[in-house]
Short mmCIF file of C-alpha atoms and ligand atoms in Angstrom, two decimals:
data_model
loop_
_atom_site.label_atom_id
_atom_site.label_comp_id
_atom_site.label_asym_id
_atom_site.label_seq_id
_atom_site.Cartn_x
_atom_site.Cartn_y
_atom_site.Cartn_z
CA UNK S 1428 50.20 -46.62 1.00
CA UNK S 1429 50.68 -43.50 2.58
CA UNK S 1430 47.09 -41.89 4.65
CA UNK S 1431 48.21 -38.56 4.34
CA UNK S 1432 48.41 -38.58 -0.11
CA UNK S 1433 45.18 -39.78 0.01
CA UNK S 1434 43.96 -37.35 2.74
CA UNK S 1435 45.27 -34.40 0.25
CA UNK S 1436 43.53 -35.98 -2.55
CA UNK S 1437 39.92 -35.99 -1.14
CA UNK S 1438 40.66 -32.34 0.61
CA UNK S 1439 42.04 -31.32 -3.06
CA UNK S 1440 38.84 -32.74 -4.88
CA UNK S 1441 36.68 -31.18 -2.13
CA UNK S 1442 38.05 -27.67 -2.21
CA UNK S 1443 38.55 -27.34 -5.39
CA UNK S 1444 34.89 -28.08 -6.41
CA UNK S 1445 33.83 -25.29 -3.86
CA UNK S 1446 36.30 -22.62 -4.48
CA UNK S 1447 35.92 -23.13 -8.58
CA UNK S 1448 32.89 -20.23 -8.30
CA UNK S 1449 35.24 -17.15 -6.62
CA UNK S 1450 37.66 -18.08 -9.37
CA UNK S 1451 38.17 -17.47 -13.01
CA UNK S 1452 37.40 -19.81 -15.40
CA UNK S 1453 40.13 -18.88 -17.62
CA UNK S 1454 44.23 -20.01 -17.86
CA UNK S 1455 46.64 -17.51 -16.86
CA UNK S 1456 48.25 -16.97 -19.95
CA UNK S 1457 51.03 -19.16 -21.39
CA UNK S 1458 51.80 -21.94 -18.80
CA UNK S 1459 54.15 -19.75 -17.27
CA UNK S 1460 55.28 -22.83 -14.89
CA UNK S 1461 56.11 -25.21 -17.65
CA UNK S 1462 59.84 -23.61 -16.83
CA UNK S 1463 59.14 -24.93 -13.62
CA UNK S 1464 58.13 -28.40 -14.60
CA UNK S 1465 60.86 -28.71 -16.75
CA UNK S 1466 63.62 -27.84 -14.21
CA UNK S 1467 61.82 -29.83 -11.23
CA UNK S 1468 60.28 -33.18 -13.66
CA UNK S 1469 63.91 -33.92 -15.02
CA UNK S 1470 63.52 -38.26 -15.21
CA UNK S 1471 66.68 -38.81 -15.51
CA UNK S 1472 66.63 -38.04 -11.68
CA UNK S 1473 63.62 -39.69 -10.81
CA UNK S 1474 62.19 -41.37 -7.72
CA UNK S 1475 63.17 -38.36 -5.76
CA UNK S 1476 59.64 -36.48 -5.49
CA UNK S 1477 57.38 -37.70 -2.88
CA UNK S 1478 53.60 -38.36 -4.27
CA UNK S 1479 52.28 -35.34 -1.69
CA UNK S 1480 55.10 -33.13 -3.64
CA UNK S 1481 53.93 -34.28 -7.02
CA UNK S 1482 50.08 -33.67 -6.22
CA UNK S 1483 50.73 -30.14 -4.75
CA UNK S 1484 52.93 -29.21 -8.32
CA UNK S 1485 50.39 -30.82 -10.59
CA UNK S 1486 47.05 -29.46 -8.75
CA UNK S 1487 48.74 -26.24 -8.84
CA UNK S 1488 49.76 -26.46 -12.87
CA UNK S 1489 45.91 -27.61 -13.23
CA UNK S 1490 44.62 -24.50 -11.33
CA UNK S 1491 46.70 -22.07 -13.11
CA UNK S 1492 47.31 -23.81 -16.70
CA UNK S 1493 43.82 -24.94 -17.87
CA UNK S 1494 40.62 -23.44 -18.55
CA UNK S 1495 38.18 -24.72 -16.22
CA UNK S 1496 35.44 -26.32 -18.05
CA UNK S 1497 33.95 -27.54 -14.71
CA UNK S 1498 33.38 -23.94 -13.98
CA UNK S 1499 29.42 -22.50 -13.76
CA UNK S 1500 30.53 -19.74 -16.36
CA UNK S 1501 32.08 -21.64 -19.07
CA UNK S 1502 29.69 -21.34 -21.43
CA UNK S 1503 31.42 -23.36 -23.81
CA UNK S 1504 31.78 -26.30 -25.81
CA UNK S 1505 30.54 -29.25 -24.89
CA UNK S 1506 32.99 -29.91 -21.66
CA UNK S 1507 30.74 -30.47 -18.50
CA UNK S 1508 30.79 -30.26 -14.87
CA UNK S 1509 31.00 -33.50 -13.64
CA UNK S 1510 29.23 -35.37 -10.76
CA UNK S 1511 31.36 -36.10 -8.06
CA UNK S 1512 30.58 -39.50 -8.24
CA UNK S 1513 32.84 -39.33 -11.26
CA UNK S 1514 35.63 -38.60 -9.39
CA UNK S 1515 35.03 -41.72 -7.06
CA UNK S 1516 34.33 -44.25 -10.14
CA UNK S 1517 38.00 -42.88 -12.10
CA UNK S 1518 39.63 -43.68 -8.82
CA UNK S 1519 37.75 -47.17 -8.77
CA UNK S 1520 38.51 -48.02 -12.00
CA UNK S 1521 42.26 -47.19 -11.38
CA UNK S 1522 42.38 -49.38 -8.27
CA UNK S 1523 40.82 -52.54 -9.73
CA UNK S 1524 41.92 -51.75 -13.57
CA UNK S 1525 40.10 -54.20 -14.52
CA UNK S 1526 40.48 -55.53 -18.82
CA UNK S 1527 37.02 -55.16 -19.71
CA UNK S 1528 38.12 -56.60 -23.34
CA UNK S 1529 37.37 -59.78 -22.57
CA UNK S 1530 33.88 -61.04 -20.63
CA UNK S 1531 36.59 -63.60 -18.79
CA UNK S 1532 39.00 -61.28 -17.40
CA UNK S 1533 35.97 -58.88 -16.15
CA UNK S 1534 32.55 -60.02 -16.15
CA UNK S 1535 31.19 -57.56 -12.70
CA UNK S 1536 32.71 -54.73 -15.04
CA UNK S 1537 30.90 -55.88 -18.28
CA UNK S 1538 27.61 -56.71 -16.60
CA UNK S 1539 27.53 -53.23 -15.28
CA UNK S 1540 28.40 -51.70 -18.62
CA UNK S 1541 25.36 -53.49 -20.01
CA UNK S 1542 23.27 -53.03 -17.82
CA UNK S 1543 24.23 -49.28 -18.02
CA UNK S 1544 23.46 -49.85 -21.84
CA UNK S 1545 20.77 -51.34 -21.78
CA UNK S 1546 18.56 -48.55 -19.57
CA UNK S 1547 19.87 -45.74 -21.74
CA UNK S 1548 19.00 -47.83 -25.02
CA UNK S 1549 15.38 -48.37 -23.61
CA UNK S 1550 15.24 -44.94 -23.17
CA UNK S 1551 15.60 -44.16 -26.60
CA UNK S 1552 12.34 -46.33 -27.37
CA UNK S 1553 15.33 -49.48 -28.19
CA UNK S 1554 13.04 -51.79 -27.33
CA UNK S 1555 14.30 -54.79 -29.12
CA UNK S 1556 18.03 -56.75 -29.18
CA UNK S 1557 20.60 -54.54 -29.69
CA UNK S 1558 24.54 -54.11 -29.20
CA UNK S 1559 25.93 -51.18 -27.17
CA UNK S 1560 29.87 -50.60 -25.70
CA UNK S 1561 31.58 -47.47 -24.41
CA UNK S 1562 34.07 -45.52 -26.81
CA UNK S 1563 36.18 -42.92 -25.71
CA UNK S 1564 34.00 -40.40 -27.29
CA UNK S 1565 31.22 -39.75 -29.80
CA UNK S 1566 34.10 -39.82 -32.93
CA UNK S 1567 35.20 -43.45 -31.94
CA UNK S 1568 31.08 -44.38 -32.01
CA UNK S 1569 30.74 -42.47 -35.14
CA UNK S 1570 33.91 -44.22 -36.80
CA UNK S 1571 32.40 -47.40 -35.42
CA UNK S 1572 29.20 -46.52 -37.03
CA UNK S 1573 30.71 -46.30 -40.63
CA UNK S 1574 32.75 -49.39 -40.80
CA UNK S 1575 29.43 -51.25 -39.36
CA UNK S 1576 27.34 -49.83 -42.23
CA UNK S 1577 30.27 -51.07 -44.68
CA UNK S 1578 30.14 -54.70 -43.11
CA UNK S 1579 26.71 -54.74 -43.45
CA UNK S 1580 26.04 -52.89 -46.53
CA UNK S 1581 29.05 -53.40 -48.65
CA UNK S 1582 30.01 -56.68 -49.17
CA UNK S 1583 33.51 -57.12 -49.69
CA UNK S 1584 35.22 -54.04 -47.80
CA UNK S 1585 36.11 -56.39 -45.05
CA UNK S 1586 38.29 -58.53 -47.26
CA UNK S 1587 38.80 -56.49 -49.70
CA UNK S 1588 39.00 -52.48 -48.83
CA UNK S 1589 37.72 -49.98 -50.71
CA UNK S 1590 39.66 -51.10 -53.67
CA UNK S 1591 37.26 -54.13 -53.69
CA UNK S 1592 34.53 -52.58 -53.71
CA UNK S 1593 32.37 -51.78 -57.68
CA UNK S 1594 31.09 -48.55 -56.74
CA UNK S 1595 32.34 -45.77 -54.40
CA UNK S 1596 30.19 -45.52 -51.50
CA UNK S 1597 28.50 -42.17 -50.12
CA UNK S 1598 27.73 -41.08 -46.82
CA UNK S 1599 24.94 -38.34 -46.59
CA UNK S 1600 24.95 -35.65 -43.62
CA UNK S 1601 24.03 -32.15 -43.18
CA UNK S 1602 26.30 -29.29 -44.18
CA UNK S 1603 26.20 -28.61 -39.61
CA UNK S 1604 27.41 -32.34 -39.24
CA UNK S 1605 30.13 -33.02 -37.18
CA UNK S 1606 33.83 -33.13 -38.35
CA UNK S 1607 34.50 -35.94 -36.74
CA UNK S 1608 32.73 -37.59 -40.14
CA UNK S 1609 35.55 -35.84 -42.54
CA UNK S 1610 38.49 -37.63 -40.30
CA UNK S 1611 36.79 -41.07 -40.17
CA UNK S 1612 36.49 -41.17 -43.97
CA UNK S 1613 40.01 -39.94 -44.39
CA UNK S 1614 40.55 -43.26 -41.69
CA UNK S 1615 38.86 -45.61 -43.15
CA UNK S 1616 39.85 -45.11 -46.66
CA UNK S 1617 36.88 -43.75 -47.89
CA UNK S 1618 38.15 -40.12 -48.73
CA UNK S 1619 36.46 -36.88 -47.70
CA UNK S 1620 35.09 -37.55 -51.50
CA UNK S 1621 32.31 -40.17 -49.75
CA UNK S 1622 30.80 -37.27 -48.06
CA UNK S 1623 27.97 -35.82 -49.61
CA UNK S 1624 26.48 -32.46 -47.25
CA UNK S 1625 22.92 -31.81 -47.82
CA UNK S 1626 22.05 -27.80 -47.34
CA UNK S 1627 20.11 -27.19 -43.90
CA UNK S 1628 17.20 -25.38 -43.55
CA UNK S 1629 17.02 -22.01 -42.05
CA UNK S 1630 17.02 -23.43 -38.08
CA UNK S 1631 20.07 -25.26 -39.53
CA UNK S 1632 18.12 -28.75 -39.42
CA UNK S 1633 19.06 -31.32 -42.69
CA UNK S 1634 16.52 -30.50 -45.31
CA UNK S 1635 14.97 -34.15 -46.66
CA UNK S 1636 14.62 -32.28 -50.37
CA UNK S 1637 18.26 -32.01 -50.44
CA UNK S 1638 18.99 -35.22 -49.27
CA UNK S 1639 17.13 -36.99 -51.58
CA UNK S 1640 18.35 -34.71 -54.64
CA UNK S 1641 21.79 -35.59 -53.18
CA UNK S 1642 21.11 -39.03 -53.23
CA UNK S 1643 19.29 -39.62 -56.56
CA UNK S 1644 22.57 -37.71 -58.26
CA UNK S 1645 24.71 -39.88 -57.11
CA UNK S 1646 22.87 -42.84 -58.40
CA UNK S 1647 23.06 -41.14 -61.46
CA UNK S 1648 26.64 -40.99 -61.62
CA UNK S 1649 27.10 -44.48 -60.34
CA UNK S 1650 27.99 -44.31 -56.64
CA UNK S 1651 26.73 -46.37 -53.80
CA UNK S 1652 25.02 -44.56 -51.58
CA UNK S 1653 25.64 -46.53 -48.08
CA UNK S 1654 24.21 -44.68 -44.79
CA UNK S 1655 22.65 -41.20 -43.52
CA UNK S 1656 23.75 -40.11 -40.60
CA UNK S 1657 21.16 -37.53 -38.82
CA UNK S 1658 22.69 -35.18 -36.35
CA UNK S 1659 20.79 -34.17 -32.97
CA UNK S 1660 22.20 -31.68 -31.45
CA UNK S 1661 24.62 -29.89 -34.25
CA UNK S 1662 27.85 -28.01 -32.57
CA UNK S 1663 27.16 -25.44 -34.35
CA UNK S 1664 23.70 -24.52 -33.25
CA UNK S 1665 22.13 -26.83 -31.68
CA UNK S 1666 19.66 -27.99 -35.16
CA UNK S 1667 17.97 -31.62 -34.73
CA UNK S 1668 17.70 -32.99 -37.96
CA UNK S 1669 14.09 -34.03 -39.04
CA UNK S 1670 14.71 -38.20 -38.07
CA UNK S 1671 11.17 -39.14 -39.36
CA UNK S 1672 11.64 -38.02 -42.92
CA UNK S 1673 15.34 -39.14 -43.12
CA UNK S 1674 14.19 -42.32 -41.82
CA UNK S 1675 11.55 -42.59 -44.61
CA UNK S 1676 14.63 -42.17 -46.96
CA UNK S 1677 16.64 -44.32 -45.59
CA UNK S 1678 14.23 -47.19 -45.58
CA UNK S 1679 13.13 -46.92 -48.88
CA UNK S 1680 16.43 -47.36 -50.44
CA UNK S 1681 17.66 -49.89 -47.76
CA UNK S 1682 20.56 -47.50 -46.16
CA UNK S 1683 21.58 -47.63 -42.72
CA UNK S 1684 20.41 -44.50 -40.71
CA UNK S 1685 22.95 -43.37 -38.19
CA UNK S 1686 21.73 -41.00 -35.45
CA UNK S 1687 24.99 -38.48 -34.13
CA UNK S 1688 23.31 -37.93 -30.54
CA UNK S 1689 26.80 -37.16 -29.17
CA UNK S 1690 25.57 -34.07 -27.08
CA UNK S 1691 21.78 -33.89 -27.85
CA UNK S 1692 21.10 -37.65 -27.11
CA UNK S 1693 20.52 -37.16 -23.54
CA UNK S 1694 17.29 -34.61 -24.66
CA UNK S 1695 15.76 -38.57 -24.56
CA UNK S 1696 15.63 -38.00 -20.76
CA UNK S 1697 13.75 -35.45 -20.01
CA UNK S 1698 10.09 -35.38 -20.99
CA UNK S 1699 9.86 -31.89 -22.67
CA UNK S 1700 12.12 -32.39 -24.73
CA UNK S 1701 11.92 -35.91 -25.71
CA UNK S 1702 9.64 -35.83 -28.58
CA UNK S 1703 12.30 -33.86 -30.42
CA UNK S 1704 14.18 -37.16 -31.12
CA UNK S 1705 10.91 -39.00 -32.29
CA UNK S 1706 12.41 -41.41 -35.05
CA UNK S 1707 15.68 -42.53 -33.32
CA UNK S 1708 14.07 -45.65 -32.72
CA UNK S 1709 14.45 -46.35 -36.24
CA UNK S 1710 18.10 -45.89 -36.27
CA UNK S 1711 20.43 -48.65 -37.01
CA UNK S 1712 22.89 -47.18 -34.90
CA UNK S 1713 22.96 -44.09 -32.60
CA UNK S 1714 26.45 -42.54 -30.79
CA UNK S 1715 25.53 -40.74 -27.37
CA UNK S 1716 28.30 -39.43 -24.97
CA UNK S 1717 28.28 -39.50 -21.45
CA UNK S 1718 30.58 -37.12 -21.29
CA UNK S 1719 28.78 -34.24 -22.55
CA UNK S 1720 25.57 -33.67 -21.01
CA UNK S 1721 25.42 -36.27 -18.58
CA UNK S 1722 28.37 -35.04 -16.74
CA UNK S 1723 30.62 -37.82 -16.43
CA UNK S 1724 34.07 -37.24 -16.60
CA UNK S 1725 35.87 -37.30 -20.41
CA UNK S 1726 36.10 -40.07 -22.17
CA UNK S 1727 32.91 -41.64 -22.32
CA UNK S 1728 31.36 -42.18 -25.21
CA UNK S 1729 28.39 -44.73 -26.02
CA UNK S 1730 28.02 -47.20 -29.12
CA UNK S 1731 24.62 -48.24 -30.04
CA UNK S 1732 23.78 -50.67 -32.68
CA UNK S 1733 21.12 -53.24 -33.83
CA UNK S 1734 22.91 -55.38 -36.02
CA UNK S 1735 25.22 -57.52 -34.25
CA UNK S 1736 26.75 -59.04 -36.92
CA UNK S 1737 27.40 -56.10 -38.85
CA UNK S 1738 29.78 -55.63 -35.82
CA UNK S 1739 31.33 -58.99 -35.51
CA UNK S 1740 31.58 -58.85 -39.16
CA UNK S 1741 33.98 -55.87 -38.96
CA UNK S 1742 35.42 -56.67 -35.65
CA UNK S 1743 36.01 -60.15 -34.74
CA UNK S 1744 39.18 -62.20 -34.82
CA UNK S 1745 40.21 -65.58 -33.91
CA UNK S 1746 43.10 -65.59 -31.64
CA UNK S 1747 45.13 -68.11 -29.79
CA UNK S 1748 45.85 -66.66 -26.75
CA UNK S 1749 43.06 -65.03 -25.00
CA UNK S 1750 40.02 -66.98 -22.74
CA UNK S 1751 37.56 -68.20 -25.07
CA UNK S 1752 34.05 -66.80 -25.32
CA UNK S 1753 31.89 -67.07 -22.17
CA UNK S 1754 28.59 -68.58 -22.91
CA UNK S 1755 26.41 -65.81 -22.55
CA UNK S 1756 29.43 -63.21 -22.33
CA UNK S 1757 29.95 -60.77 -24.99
CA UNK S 1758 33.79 -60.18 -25.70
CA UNK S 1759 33.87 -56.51 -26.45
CA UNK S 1760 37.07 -56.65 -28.49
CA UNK S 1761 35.22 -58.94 -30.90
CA UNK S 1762 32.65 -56.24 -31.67
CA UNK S 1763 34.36 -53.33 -31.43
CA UNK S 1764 37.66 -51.03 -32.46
CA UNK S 1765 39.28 -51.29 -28.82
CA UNK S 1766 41.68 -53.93 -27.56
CA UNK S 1767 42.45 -53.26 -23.85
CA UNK S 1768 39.98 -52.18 -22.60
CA UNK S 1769 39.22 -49.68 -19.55
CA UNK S 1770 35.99 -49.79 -17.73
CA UNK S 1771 34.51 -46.70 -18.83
CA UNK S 1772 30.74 -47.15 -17.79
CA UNK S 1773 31.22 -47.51 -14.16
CA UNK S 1774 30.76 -43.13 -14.13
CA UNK S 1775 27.97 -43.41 -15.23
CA UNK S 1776 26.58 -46.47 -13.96
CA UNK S 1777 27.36 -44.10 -10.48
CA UNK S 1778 25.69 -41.41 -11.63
CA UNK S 1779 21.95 -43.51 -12.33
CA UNK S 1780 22.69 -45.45 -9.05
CA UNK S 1781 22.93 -42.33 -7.53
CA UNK S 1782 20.17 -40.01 -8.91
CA UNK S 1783 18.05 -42.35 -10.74
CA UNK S 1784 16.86 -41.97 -14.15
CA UNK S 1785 14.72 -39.35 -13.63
CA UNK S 1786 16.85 -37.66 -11.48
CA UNK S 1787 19.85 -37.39 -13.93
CA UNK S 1788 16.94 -36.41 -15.98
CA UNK S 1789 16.12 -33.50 -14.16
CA UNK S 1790 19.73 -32.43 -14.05
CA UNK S 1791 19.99 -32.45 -17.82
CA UNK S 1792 16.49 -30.55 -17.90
CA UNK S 1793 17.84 -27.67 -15.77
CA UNK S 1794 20.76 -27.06 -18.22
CA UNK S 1795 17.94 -26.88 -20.68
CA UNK S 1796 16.02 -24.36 -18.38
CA UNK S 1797 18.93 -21.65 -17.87
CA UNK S 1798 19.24 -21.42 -21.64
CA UNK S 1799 15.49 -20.73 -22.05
CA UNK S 1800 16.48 -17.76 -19.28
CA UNK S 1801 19.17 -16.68 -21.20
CA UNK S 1802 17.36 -16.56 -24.61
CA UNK S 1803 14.97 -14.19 -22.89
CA UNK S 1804 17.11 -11.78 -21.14
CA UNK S 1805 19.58 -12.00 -23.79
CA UNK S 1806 16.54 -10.56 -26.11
CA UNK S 1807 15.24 -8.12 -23.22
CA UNK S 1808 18.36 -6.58 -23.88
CA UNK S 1809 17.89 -6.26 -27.06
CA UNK S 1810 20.74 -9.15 -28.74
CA UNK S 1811 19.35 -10.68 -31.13
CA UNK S 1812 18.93 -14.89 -30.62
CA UNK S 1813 20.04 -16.18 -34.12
CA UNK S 1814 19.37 -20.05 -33.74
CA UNK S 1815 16.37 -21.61 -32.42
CA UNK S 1816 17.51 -24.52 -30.90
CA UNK S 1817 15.15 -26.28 -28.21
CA UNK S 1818 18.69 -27.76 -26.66
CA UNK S 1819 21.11 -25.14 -24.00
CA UNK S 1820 22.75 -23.43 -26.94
CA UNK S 1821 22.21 -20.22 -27.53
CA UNK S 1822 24.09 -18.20 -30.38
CA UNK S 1823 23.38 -14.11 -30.58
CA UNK S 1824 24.53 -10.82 -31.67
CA UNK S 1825 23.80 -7.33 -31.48
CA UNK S 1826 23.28 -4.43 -33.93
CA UNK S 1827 26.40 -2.69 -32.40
CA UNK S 1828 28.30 -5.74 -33.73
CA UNK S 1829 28.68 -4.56 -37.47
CA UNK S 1830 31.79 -6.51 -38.12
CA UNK S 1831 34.03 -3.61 -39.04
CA UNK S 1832 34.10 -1.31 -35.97
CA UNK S 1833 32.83 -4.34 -33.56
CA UNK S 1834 33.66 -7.67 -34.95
CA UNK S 1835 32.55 -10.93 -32.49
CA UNK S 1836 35.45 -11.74 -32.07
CA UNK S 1837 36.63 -8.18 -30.26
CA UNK S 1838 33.15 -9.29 -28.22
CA UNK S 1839 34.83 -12.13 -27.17
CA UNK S 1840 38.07 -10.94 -26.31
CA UNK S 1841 36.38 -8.32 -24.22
CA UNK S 1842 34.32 -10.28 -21.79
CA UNK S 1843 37.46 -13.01 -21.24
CA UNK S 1844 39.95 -10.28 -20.35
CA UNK S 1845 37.17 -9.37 -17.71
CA UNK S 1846 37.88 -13.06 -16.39
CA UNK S 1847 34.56 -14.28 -15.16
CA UNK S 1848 33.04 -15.86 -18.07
CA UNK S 1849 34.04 -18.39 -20.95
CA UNK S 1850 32.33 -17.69 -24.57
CA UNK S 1851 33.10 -18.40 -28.01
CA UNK S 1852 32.16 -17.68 -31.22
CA UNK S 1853 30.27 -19.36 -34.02
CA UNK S 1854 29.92 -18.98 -37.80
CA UNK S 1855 26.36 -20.74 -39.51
CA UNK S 1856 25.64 -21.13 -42.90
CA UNK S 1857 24.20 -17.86 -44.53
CA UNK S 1858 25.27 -16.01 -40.93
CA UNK S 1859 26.88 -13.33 -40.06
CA UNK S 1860 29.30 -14.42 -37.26
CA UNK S 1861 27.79 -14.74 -33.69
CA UNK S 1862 28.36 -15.41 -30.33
CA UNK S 1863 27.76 -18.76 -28.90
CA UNK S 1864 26.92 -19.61 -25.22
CA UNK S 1865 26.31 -23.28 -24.29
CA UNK S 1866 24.98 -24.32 -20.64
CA UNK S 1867 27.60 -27.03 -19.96
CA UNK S 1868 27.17 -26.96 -16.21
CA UNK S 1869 24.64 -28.27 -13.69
CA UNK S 1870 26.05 -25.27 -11.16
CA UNK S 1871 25.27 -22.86 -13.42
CA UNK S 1872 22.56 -20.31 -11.80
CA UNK S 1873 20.70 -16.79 -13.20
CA UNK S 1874 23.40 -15.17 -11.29
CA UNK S 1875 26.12 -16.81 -13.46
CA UNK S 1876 23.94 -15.67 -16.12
CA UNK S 1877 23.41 -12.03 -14.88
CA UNK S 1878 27.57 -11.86 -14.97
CA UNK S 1879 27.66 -12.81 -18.60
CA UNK S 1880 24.86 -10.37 -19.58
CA UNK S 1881 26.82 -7.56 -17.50
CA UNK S 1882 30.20 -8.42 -19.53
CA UNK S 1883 28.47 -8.58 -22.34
CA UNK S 1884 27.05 -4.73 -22.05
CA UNK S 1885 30.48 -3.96 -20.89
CA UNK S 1886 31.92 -5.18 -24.00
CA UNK S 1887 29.52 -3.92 -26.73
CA UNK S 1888 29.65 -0.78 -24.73
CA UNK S 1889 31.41 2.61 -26.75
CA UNK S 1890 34.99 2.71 -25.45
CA UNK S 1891 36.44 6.52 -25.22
C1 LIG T 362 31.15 -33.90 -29.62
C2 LIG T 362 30.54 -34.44 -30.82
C3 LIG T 362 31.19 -35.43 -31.57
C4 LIG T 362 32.58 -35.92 -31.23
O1 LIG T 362 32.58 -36.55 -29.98
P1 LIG T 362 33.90 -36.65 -29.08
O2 LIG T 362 33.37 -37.21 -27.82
O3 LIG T 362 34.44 -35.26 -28.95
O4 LIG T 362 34.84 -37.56 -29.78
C5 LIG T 362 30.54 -35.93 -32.66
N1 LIG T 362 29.33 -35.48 -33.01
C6 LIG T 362 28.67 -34.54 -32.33
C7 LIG T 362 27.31 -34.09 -32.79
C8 LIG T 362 29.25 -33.98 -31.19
O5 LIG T 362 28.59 -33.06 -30.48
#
């Protein structure tokens, strides 16, 4: 291998990361090079680019052709900045590729996945046995969450399907749940039709008087009801779901509870905020990404589950060709929806080796701290803070924004053609339509913030 490729890849990752300030987070419009790739990337005449060639057209199509979500003013979905120890682990993972599939082929990389696990489950009060694995994102956990609730709670669907099944089963969520639920019952054959959205209270959280109503209907008209699922952290706004009382639902009537922590989950490490996910230790399974507010790089997702067999049940096959079962191993593609597997975990597992619990902690915490800034100065200049989320998410508007001669979107449009910040907008039940900032970075700082609130004036400003 050639020094001098991997020389431009560390310089690359190094300047990059320090320039991404002094630039804008946004695209330039268009992809104008794709032209360029086309004309230069023909395969038919491949092997003719050297590697340093390739990295300088690609880096340069990144820089030019993507919105930055690493930037410290994209204030935006949940894309982070990621640690740099990221960087280092993809590049690991890459060298050794390890099959993590299989405890045989790859037991270093599985033992560090569970140990990974393991600390993250305790800190959600998991005290007990339990199953975790990486996904590729909080919709693979939350697809892996529904078919274990059908193994476990609806005897026949393995074997069977749906079709086998006497009753159709529900799925209860809030009306802010994730989509991610409506394209896992499409997948698993459930329909959209096994969703049943319970109305939110006005901070958006899952009212338990709706839930129940929603459940004791469908008894009524002779469905199954099957599992909850409890969001913390909606996208929407930022609402935690009230865990305790859903839980007190949920046990009574012997459905699984199902905690979406994709982006809030990591709330469980920082000590302020902690007790607003009192009751996830209750869950029968929980999905958490790394790859929103931990800042690892995308896709990391976590699994976690306390029944076992539930996910053997769903999962496990007899095969004649691969290892058998390590005593004391745990073959991930027996318990969950991957095959090959890639070892996901080992970002993370670098980011607690390197800052500790508590330090990640912190990290996550400061996020949490800007937003508190930004709710304040955002209302010292007079916007109005419509959700009143505890998590970095903060969605606003403004009298001037009447929806006729100012609509949010024209808001929006206004402060990215200025090209220093990233925003979006959000609509919420019973809402007029808002603005919606999100800290996704550990860079960003009150003088990111005093940018946005500058481009904001600018842009609610009267034009000529
Ligand atoms: C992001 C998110 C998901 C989907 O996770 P991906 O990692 O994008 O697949 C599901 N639920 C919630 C609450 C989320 O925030």
């Amino acid at each position: 291998m050639n020094d001098a490729v991997f020389a431009r890849l560390a310089s690359l990752a190094r300047d990059f990361r320090a320039s991404l300030r002094d630039q804008s987070p946004l695209p330039a419009s268009n992809f104008p090079a794709g032209k360029d790739l086309r004309a230069k990337y023909d395969f038919a005449a491949a092997g003719r680019r050297s590697l340093e060639d390739i990295i300088t057209d690609v880096s340069r199509w990144m820089e030019s052709g993507t919105l930055q979500v690493t930037h410290p003013r994209y204030f935006g979905l949940f894309n982070p900045s990621v640690h740099e120890s990221s960087i280092i682990a993809d590049a690991l993972v890459a060298l050794y590729n390890p099959q993590v599939g299989g405890w045989s082929h790859a037991p270093a990389a599985n033992e560090i996945e569970q140990w990974t696990l393991r600390a993250l489950g305790s800190s959600l009060g998991w005290t007990g046995e339990f199953a975790a694995h990486f996904t590729s994102g909080g919709s693979e956990a939350n697809h892996t969450a529904v078919l274990a609730a059908l193994a476990a709670r609806a005897p026949g669907y393995t074997a069977g399907g749906t079709g086998a099944l006497p009753k159709p089963p529900r799925i209860y969520l809030s009306d802010e749940s994730h989509h991610s639920f409506v394209k896992i019952a499409r997948a698993c054959g459930l329909g959209e039709q096994a969703l049943a959205h319970a109305a939110t209270d006005s901070s958006y959280r899952m009212r338990p008087d709706a839930l129940l109503a929603e459940i004791e209907r469908d008894e009524a008209l002779g469905f199954t009801p099957l599992m909850i699922v409890a969001t913390v952290g909606t996208t929407g706004s930022g609402a935690i779901d009230p865990i305790p009382e859903i839980n007190e639902i949920a046990s009574e009537r012997n459905l699984w509870l199902h905690v979406d922590a994709a982006w809030g989950g990591s709330a469980a490490l920082v000590q302020r905020l902690k007790r607003y996910l009192a009751g996830i230790e209750h869950a029968d399974s929980v999905t958490w990404d790394a790859h929103k507010w931990l800042s690892v790089s995308m896709g990391a997702g976590m699994f976690f589950c306390k029944h076992r067999q539930a996910l053997k049940s769903m999962f496990e096959i007899e095969t004649g060709y691969v290892p058998a079962t390590v005593e004391g191993g745990v073959d991930l593609y027996k318990e969950s929806l991957q095959w090959s597997r890639r070892f996901i975990g080992l970002k993370l597992f670098f980011a607690l080796a390197e800052h500790g619990m508590d330090g990640v902690g912190r990290i996550v915490e400061r996020q949490a701290t800007i937003a508190d800034t930004l709710r304040a100065r955002l209302r010292a200049a007079q916007w109005r803070v419509v959700n009143d989320s505890v998590l970095p998410l903060v969605c606003f508007t403004h009298d001037t924004i009447d929806g006729r001669s100012l609509t949010t979107q024209m808001v929006v449009d206004r402060v990215l053609a200025r090209g220093r910040c990233w925003i979006s907008h959000v609509t919420l039940p019973r809402e007029e339509p808002a603005l919606r900032a999100c800290i996704t970075s550990f860079d960003t700082t009150e003088a990111d913030l005093d940018i946005l609130l500058e481009d904001l004036r600018a842009a609610i400003a009267p034009r000529a």
